[in-house]
PDB file of C-alpha atoms in Angstrom:
ATOM      1  CA  MET F   1       0.000   0.000   0.000  1.00 88.00           C
ATOM      2  CA  ARG F   2       0.976   3.625  -0.369  1.00 96.00           C
ATOM      3  CA  VAL F   3       1.261   6.421   2.140  1.00 98.00           C
ATOM      4  CA  ASP F   4       0.814   9.931   0.806  1.00 98.00           C
ATOM      5  CA  CYS F   5       2.940  12.208   2.982  1.00 98.00           C
ATOM      6  CA  TRP F   6       1.589  15.750   2.787  1.00 98.00           C
ATOM      7  CA  PHE F   7       4.119  18.244   4.110  1.00 98.00           C
ATOM      8  CA  ASP F   8       5.522  21.750   4.077  1.00 98.00           C
ATOM      9  CA  TYR F   9       9.102  22.572   5.027  1.00 98.00           C
ATOM     10  CA  SER F  10       7.718  25.331   7.258  1.00 98.00           C
ATOM     11  CA  SER F  11       6.604  22.844   9.925  1.00 97.00           C
ATOM     12  CA  PRO F  12       9.025  21.315  12.448  1.00 97.00           C
ATOM     13  CA  PHE F  13       6.458  18.603  13.086  1.00 97.00           C
ATOM     14  CA  ALA F  14       6.507  17.809   9.368  1.00 98.00           C
ATOM     15  CA  TYR F  15      10.292  17.534   9.617  1.00 98.00           C
ATOM     16  CA  LEU F  16       9.945  15.005  12.423  1.00 98.00           C
ATOM     17  CA  GLY F  17       7.341  13.051  10.479  1.00 98.00           C
ATOM     18  CA  THR F  18       9.456  12.877   7.349  1.00 98.00           C
ATOM     19  CA  THR F  19      12.328  11.372   9.325  1.00 98.00           C
ATOM     20  CA  GLN F  20      10.139   8.401  10.254  1.00 98.00           C
ATOM     21  CA  VAL F  21       7.480   7.761   7.619  1.00 98.00           C
ATOM     22  CA  GLU F  22       9.664   5.707   5.276  1.00 98.00           C
ATOM     23  CA  ARG F  23      10.693   3.447   8.158  1.00 97.00           C
ATOM     24  CA  VAL F  24       7.081   2.960   9.221  1.00 98.00           C
ATOM     25  CA  ALA F  25       5.850   2.349   5.682  1.00 98.00           C
ATOM     26  CA  GLY F  26       8.734   0.024   4.825  1.00 97.00           C
ATOM     27  CA  ALA F  27       8.134  -2.136   7.904  1.00 97.00           C
ATOM     28  CA  GLU F  28       4.616  -2.814   6.607  1.00 96.00           C
ATOM     29  CA  GLY F  29       5.601  -3.319   2.972  1.00 95.00           C
ATOM     30  CA  GLY F  30       4.323   0.104   1.960  1.00 96.00           C
ATOM     31  CA  GLU F  31       5.849   2.965   0.031  1.00 97.00           C
ATOM     32  CA  VAL F  32       5.798   6.733   0.480  1.00 98.00           C
ATOM     33  CA  ARG F  33       4.664   9.312  -2.039  1.00 98.00           C
ATOM     34  CA  TRP F  34       5.912  12.804  -1.201  1.00 98.00           C
ATOM     35  CA  ARG F  35       3.179  15.451  -1.471  1.00 98.00           C
ATOM     36  CA  PRO F  36       4.425  19.019  -0.943  1.00 98.00           C
ATOM     37  CA  PHE F  37       1.782  21.706  -0.414  1.00 98.00           C
ATOM     38  CA  LEU F  38       1.658  25.300   0.810  1.00 98.00           C
ATOM     39  CA  LEU F  39       0.593  25.149   4.441  1.00 97.00           C
ATOM     40  CA  GLY F  40      -0.008  28.893   4.788  1.00 96.00           C
ATOM     41  CA  ALA F  41      -2.426  28.882   1.867  1.00 97.00           C
ATOM     42  CA  LEU F  42      -4.284  25.942   3.396  1.00 97.00           C
ATOM     43  CA  PHE F  43      -4.491  27.724   6.751  1.00 96.00           C
ATOM     44  CA  LYS F  44      -5.827  30.847   5.087  1.00 95.00           C
ATOM     45  CA  SER F  45      -8.476  28.849   3.252  1.00 96.00           C
ATOM     46  CA  ILE F  46      -9.703  26.901   6.297  1.00 95.00           C
ATOM     47  CA  GLY F  47      -9.514  29.779   8.764  1.00 94.00           C
ATOM     48  CA  THR F  48      -6.489  28.732  10.819  1.00 89.00           C
ATOM     49  CA  PRO F  49      -3.964  31.355  12.040  1.00 81.00           C
ATOM     50  CA  LEU F  50      -1.038  31.502   9.621  1.00 80.00           C
ATOM     51  CA  VAL F  51       1.385  30.817  12.480  1.00 78.00           C
ATOM     52  CA  PRO F  52      -0.684  28.745  14.926  1.00 72.00           C
ATOM     53  CA  ILE F  53       1.966  28.565  17.624  1.00 75.00           C
ATOM     54  CA  ALA F  54       2.047  32.366  17.792  1.00 72.00           C
ATOM     55  CA  ALA F  55      -1.659  32.353  18.664  1.00 76.00           C
ATOM     56  CA  PHE F  56      -1.222  29.940  21.588  1.00 80.00           C
ATOM     57  CA  ASN F  57      -1.115  31.095  25.193  1.00 82.00           C
ATOM     58  CA  GLU F  58       2.260  30.920  26.896  1.00 86.00           C
ATOM     59  CA  ALA F  59       1.691  27.556  28.568  1.00 89.00           C
ATOM     60  CA  LYS F  60       0.470  25.879  25.402  1.00 86.00           C
ATOM     61  CA  ARG F  61       3.312  27.379  23.371  1.00 84.00           C
ATOM     62  CA  ARG F  62       5.864  26.152  25.921  1.00 89.00           C
ATOM     63  CA  HIS F  63       4.449  22.627  25.840  1.00 87.00           C
ATOM     64  CA  GLN F  64       4.362  22.624  22.051  1.00 88.00           C
ATOM     65  CA  MET F  65       8.084  23.390  22.035  1.00 90.00           C
ATOM     66  CA  LEU F  66       8.660  20.697  24.656  1.00 94.00           C
ATOM     67  CA  ASP F  67       6.787  18.216  22.474  1.00 94.00           C
ATOM     68  CA  LEU F  68       9.134  18.967  19.602  1.00 95.00           C
ATOM     69  CA  SER F  69      12.182  18.286  21.744  1.00 96.00           C
ATOM     70  CA  ARG F  70      10.669  15.152  23.261  1.00 97.00           C
ATOM     71  CA  TRP F  71       9.712  13.639  19.923  1.00 96.00           C
ATOM     72  CA  ALA F  72      13.123  14.440  18.446  1.00 97.00           C
ATOM     73  CA  GLU F  73      14.672  12.566  21.371  1.00 97.00           C
ATOM     74  CA  VAL F  74      12.299   9.616  20.950  1.00 96.00           C
ATOM     75  CA  TYR F  75      13.124   9.410  17.247  1.00 97.00           C
ATOM     76  CA  GLY F  76      16.837   9.939  17.813  1.00 98.00           C
ATOM     77  CA  VAL F  77      17.076  12.837  15.377  1.00 98.00           C
ATOM     78  CA  PRO F  78      18.549  16.327  15.779  1.00 98.00           C
ATOM     79  CA  LEU F  79      16.287  19.369  15.850  1.00 98.00           C
ATOM     80  CA  VAL F  80      17.225  23.043  15.898  1.00 98.00           C
ATOM     81  CA  PHE F  81      14.254  25.402  15.838  1.00 97.00           C
ATOM     82  CA  ASN F  82      14.801  27.689  12.862  1.00 97.00           C
ATOM     83  CA  SER F  83      15.870  31.181  13.866  1.00 96.00           C
ATOM     84  CA  ALA F  84      14.071  32.669  10.837  1.00 94.00           C
ATOM     85  CA  PHE F  85      10.717  31.074  11.777  1.00 95.00           C
ATOM     86  CA  PRO F  86       8.187  31.435  10.243  1.00 95.00           C
ATOM     87  CA  VAL F  87      10.157  30.486   7.162  1.00 96.00           C
ATOM     88  CA  ARG F  88       9.126  31.114   3.552  1.00 97.00           C
ATOM     89  CA  THR F  89       9.012  27.829   1.669  1.00 98.00           C
ATOM     90  CA  VAL F  90       7.323  28.556  -1.672  1.00 98.00           C
ATOM     91  CA  ASP F  91      10.494  28.127  -3.724  1.00 98.00           C
ATOM     92  CA  ALA F  92      11.518  24.984  -1.844  1.00 98.00           C
ATOM     93  CA  LEU F  93       8.104  23.411  -2.413  1.00 98.00           C
ATOM     94  CA  ARG F  94       8.086  24.321  -6.094  1.00 98.00           C
ATOM     95  CA  LEU F  95      11.603  22.943  -6.429  1.00 98.00           C
ATOM     96  CA  THR F  96      10.452  19.649  -4.946  1.00 98.00           C
ATOM     97  CA  LEU F  97       7.661  19.423  -7.502  1.00 98.00           C
ATOM     98  CA  ALA F  98      10.128  20.239 -10.289  1.00 98.00           C
ATOM     99  CA  ALA F  99      12.513  17.481  -9.225  1.00 98.00           C
ATOM    100  CA  PRO F 100      12.317  13.989 -10.764  1.00 97.00           C
ATOM    101  CA  VAL F 101       9.992  11.793  -8.732  1.00 96.00           C
ATOM    102  CA  ALA F 102      12.784   9.340  -7.931  1.00 96.00           C
ATOM    103  CA  SER F 103      14.865  12.155  -6.405  1.00 97.00           C
ATOM    104  CA  ARG F 104      12.151  13.759  -4.315  1.00 97.00           C
ATOM    105  CA  GLY F 105      12.709  11.699  -1.177  1.00 98.00           C
ATOM    106  CA  PRO F 106      16.411  12.552  -0.871  1.00 98.00           C
ATOM    107  CA  LEU F 107      15.667  16.192  -1.716  1.00 98.00           C
ATOM    108  CA  VAL F 108      12.904  16.408   0.896  1.00 98.00           C
ATOM    109  CA  HIS F 109      15.240  15.054   3.554  1.00 98.00           C
ATOM    110  CA  ARG F 110      18.061  17.403   2.539  1.00 98.00           C
ATOM    111  CA  ILE F 111      15.900  20.550   2.586  1.00 98.00           C
ATOM    112  CA  MET F 112      14.285  19.500   5.863  1.00 98.00           C
ATOM    113  CA  ARG F 113      17.730  19.006   7.379  1.00 98.00           C
ATOM    114  CA  ALA F 114      18.888  22.399   6.122  1.00 98.00           C
ATOM    115  CA  THR F 115      15.834  24.019   7.706  1.00 98.00           C
ATOM    116  CA  TRP F 116      15.437  22.134  10.987  1.00 98.00           C
ATOM    117  CA  VAL F 117      18.956  20.940  11.780  1.00 98.00           C
ATOM    118  CA  ASP F 118      21.373  23.366  10.108  1.00 98.00           C
ATOM    119  CA  ASP F 119      19.220  26.449  10.851  1.00 98.00           C
ATOM    120  CA  GLU F 120      19.379  27.617   7.238  1.00 98.00           C
ATOM    121  CA  ASP F 121      16.749  29.614   5.387  1.00 98.00           C
ATOM    122  CA  PRO F 122      14.908  27.562   2.736  1.00 98.00           C
ATOM    123  CA  ALA F 123      13.976  30.821   0.998  1.00 97.00           C
ATOM    124  CA  ASP F 124      17.667  31.350   0.196  1.00 98.00           C
ATOM    125  CA  ARG F 125      18.339  29.995  -3.277  1.00 97.00           C
ATOM    126  CA  ALA F 126      21.994  29.425  -2.419  1.00 97.00           C
ATOM    127  CA  VAL F 127      20.816  27.041   0.292  1.00 98.00           C
ATOM    128  CA  LEU F 128      18.526  25.273  -2.178  1.00 98.00           C
ATOM    129  CA  ALA F 129      21.342  25.027  -4.721  1.00 98.00           C
ATOM    130  CA  ARG F 130      23.537  23.285  -2.137  1.00 98.00           C
ATOM    131  CA  CYS F 131      20.699  20.920  -1.310  1.00 98.00           C
ATOM    132  CA  LEU F 132      20.348  20.039  -4.983  1.00 98.00           C
ATOM    133  CA  ALA F 133      24.069  19.400  -5.320  1.00 98.00           C
ATOM    134  CA  ASP F 134      24.121  17.222  -2.215  1.00 98.00           C
ATOM    135  CA  VAL F 135      21.520  14.867  -3.716  1.00 98.00           C
ATOM    136  CA  GLY F 136      23.098  14.834  -7.174  1.00 98.00           C
ATOM    137  CA  LEU F 137      20.745  17.243  -8.941  1.00 98.00           C
ATOM    138  CA  GLU F 138      21.757  20.173 -11.118  1.00 96.00           C
ATOM    139  CA  ALA F 139      21.449  23.692  -9.726  1.00 93.00           C
ATOM    140  CA  SER F 140      19.779  24.666 -13.006  1.00 94.00           C
ATOM    141  CA  LEU F 141      16.637  22.939 -11.693  1.00 97.00           C
ATOM    142  CA  LEU F 142      16.121  26.070  -9.591  1.00 97.00           C
ATOM    143  CA  GLU F 143      15.175  27.950 -12.741  1.00 96.00           C
ATOM    144  CA  ARG F 144      11.986  25.923 -12.913  1.00 97.00           C
ATOM    145  CA  VAL F 145      10.521  27.368  -9.709  1.00 97.00           C
ATOM    146  CA  SER F 146       9.294  30.330 -11.765  1.00 96.00           C
ATOM    147  CA  ASP F 147       7.661  28.175 -14.440  1.00 97.00           C
ATOM    148  CA  PRO F 148       3.878  28.720 -14.597  1.00 98.00           C
ATOM    149  CA  GLU F 149       3.472  24.944 -14.796  1.00 98.00           C
ATOM    150  CA  ILE F 150       5.258  24.434 -11.481  1.00 98.00           C
ATOM    151  CA  LYS F 151       3.425  27.327  -9.828  1.00 98.00           C
ATOM    152  CA  ASP F 152       0.124  25.835 -10.920  1.00 98.00           C
ATOM    153  CA  ALA F 153       1.208  22.404  -9.690  1.00 98.00           C
ATOM    154  CA  LEU F 154       1.771  23.752  -6.175  1.00 98.00           C
ATOM    155  CA  LYS F 155      -1.590  25.530  -6.199  1.00 98.00           C
ATOM    156  CA  ALA F 156      -3.277  22.331  -7.358  1.00 98.00           C
ATOM    157  CA  ALA F 157      -1.488  20.266  -4.714  1.00 98.00           C
ATOM    158  CA  THR F 158      -2.588  22.667  -1.990  1.00 98.00           C
ATOM    159  CA  ALA F 159      -6.176  22.506  -3.189  1.00 98.00           C
ATOM    160  CA  GLU F 160      -5.951  18.708  -3.230  1.00 98.00           C
ATOM    161  CA  ALA F 161      -4.586  18.670   0.315  1.00 98.00           C
ATOM    162  CA  GLU F 162      -7.584  20.664   1.468  1.00 98.00           C
ATOM    163  CA  ALA F 163     -10.037  18.505  -0.487  1.00 97.00           C
ATOM    164  CA  THR F 164      -8.437  15.411   1.020  1.00 97.00           C
ATOM    165  CA  GLY F 165      -9.160  16.739   4.488  1.00 96.00           C
ATOM    166  CA  CYS F 166      -5.696  17.756   5.636  1.00 97.00           C
ATOM    167  CA  PRO F 167      -5.966  20.290   8.497  1.00 97.00           C
ATOM    168  CA  GLY F 168      -2.211  20.867   8.754  1.00 96.00           C
ATOM    169  CA  ALA F 169       1.176  19.243   8.234  1.00 97.00           C
ATOM    170  CA  PRO F 170       2.240  16.579   8.230  1.00 98.00           C
ATOM    171  CA  CYS F 171      -0.715  14.508   7.103  1.00 98.00           C
ATOM    172  CA  PHE F 172      -0.488  10.873   6.093  1.00 98.00           C
ATOM    173  CA  VAL F 173      -3.116   9.368   3.831  1.00 97.00           C
ATOM    174  CA  VAL F 174      -3.586   5.618   3.518  1.00 96.00           C
ATOM    175  CA  GLY F 175      -6.455   4.678   1.259  1.00 93.00           C
ATOM    176  CA  GLU F 176      -9.389   6.806   2.351  1.00 91.00           C
ATOM    177  CA  HIS F 177      -8.035   7.633   5.778  1.00 94.00           C
ATOM    178  CA  VAL F 178      -6.188  10.781   6.860  1.00 96.00           C
ATOM    179  CA  TYR F 179      -3.883  10.894   9.870  1.00 97.00           C
ATOM    180  CA  TRP F 180      -2.750  14.346  10.983  1.00 97.00           C
ATOM    181  CA  GLY F 181       0.483  14.773  12.893  1.00 96.00           C
ATOM    182  CA  GLN F 182       3.832  13.059  13.187  1.00 95.00           C
ATOM    183  CA  ASP F 183       2.584  11.433  16.406  1.00 95.00           C
ATOM    184  CA  ARG F 184      -0.057   9.492  14.453  1.00 96.00           C
ATOM    185  CA  LEU F 185       2.389   7.162  12.705  1.00 97.00           C
ATOM    186  CA  ASP F 186       1.205   4.189  14.766  1.00 96.00           C
ATOM    187  CA  PHE F 187      -2.201   4.672  13.135  1.00 95.00           C
ATOM    188  CA  VAL F 188      -0.499   4.773   9.728  1.00 97.00           C
ATOM    189  CA  ALA F 189       1.202   1.454  10.484  1.00 96.00           C
ATOM    190  CA  ARG F 190      -2.133  -0.081  11.526  1.00 95.00           C
ATOM    191  CA  ALA F 191      -3.781   1.130   8.318  1.00 95.00           C
ATOM    192  CA  LEU F 192      -0.973  -0.343   6.233  1.00 95.00           C
ATOM    193  CA  ARG F 193      -1.470  -3.675   8.006  1.00 92.00           C
ATOM    194  CA  GLY F 194      -5.122  -3.563   6.991  1.00 86.00           C
ATOM    195  CA  ALA F 195      -6.454  -3.077  10.517  1.00 77.00           C
ATOM    196  CA  PRO F 196     -10.048  -1.818  10.474  1.00 69.00           C
ATOM    197  CA  PRO F 197     -10.367   1.900  11.238  1.00 67.00           C
ATOM    198  CA  ALA F 198     -12.290   3.175  14.231  1.00 66.00           C
ATOM    199  CA  ALA F 199     -16.036   2.969  13.706  1.00 55.00           C
ATOM    200  CA  SER F 200     -16.350   6.764  13.791  1.00 56.00           C
ATOM    201  CA  GLU F 201     -13.456   7.406  11.399  1.00 62.00           C
ATOM    202  CA  THR F 202     -14.407   9.337   8.299  1.00 50.00           C
ATOM    203  CA  ARG F 203     -12.539  11.622   5.963  1.00 46.00           C
TER     204      ARG F 203
END
């Protein structure tokens, strides 16, 4: 079976999810399809604050940050909260859509690492060029982020994410079922094993 991984580089929780989803899918004989979308545009459309954590009260914001650190420790991955947050990711997302499908996984991981480990700005094209080089892709691919076709592809992907029922990032879709959040990967594994969903579960 396939897991659609809907993500935006702007989310540290999406970073954490992308470090684990291939492991979870592979253990159940599944495969991952990378689905970049523009989280801010989704939030605007569904009426969510553009930077949700900024709208939280102090206690909730503190615990959200603690959750990030705790999950990074559980997963055994590094995490450095980006000093430029909220980061602009339009070019990075378009670049991912412009990349060959077979190269998208390595590129996703490299840009996520640049953003959430190396504390680099994914809006910086020099950063994106280094990410391309590190996964064996030509820097000239960056020229495609301005192509109308690629711009339209990101708009269409964002609309599809909303139509699918994604309320944020990351979201994992297995069959007809949507699981929101990197802490829902156990549910993804169950779905891949063919376990029946909860009786109340609907898209």
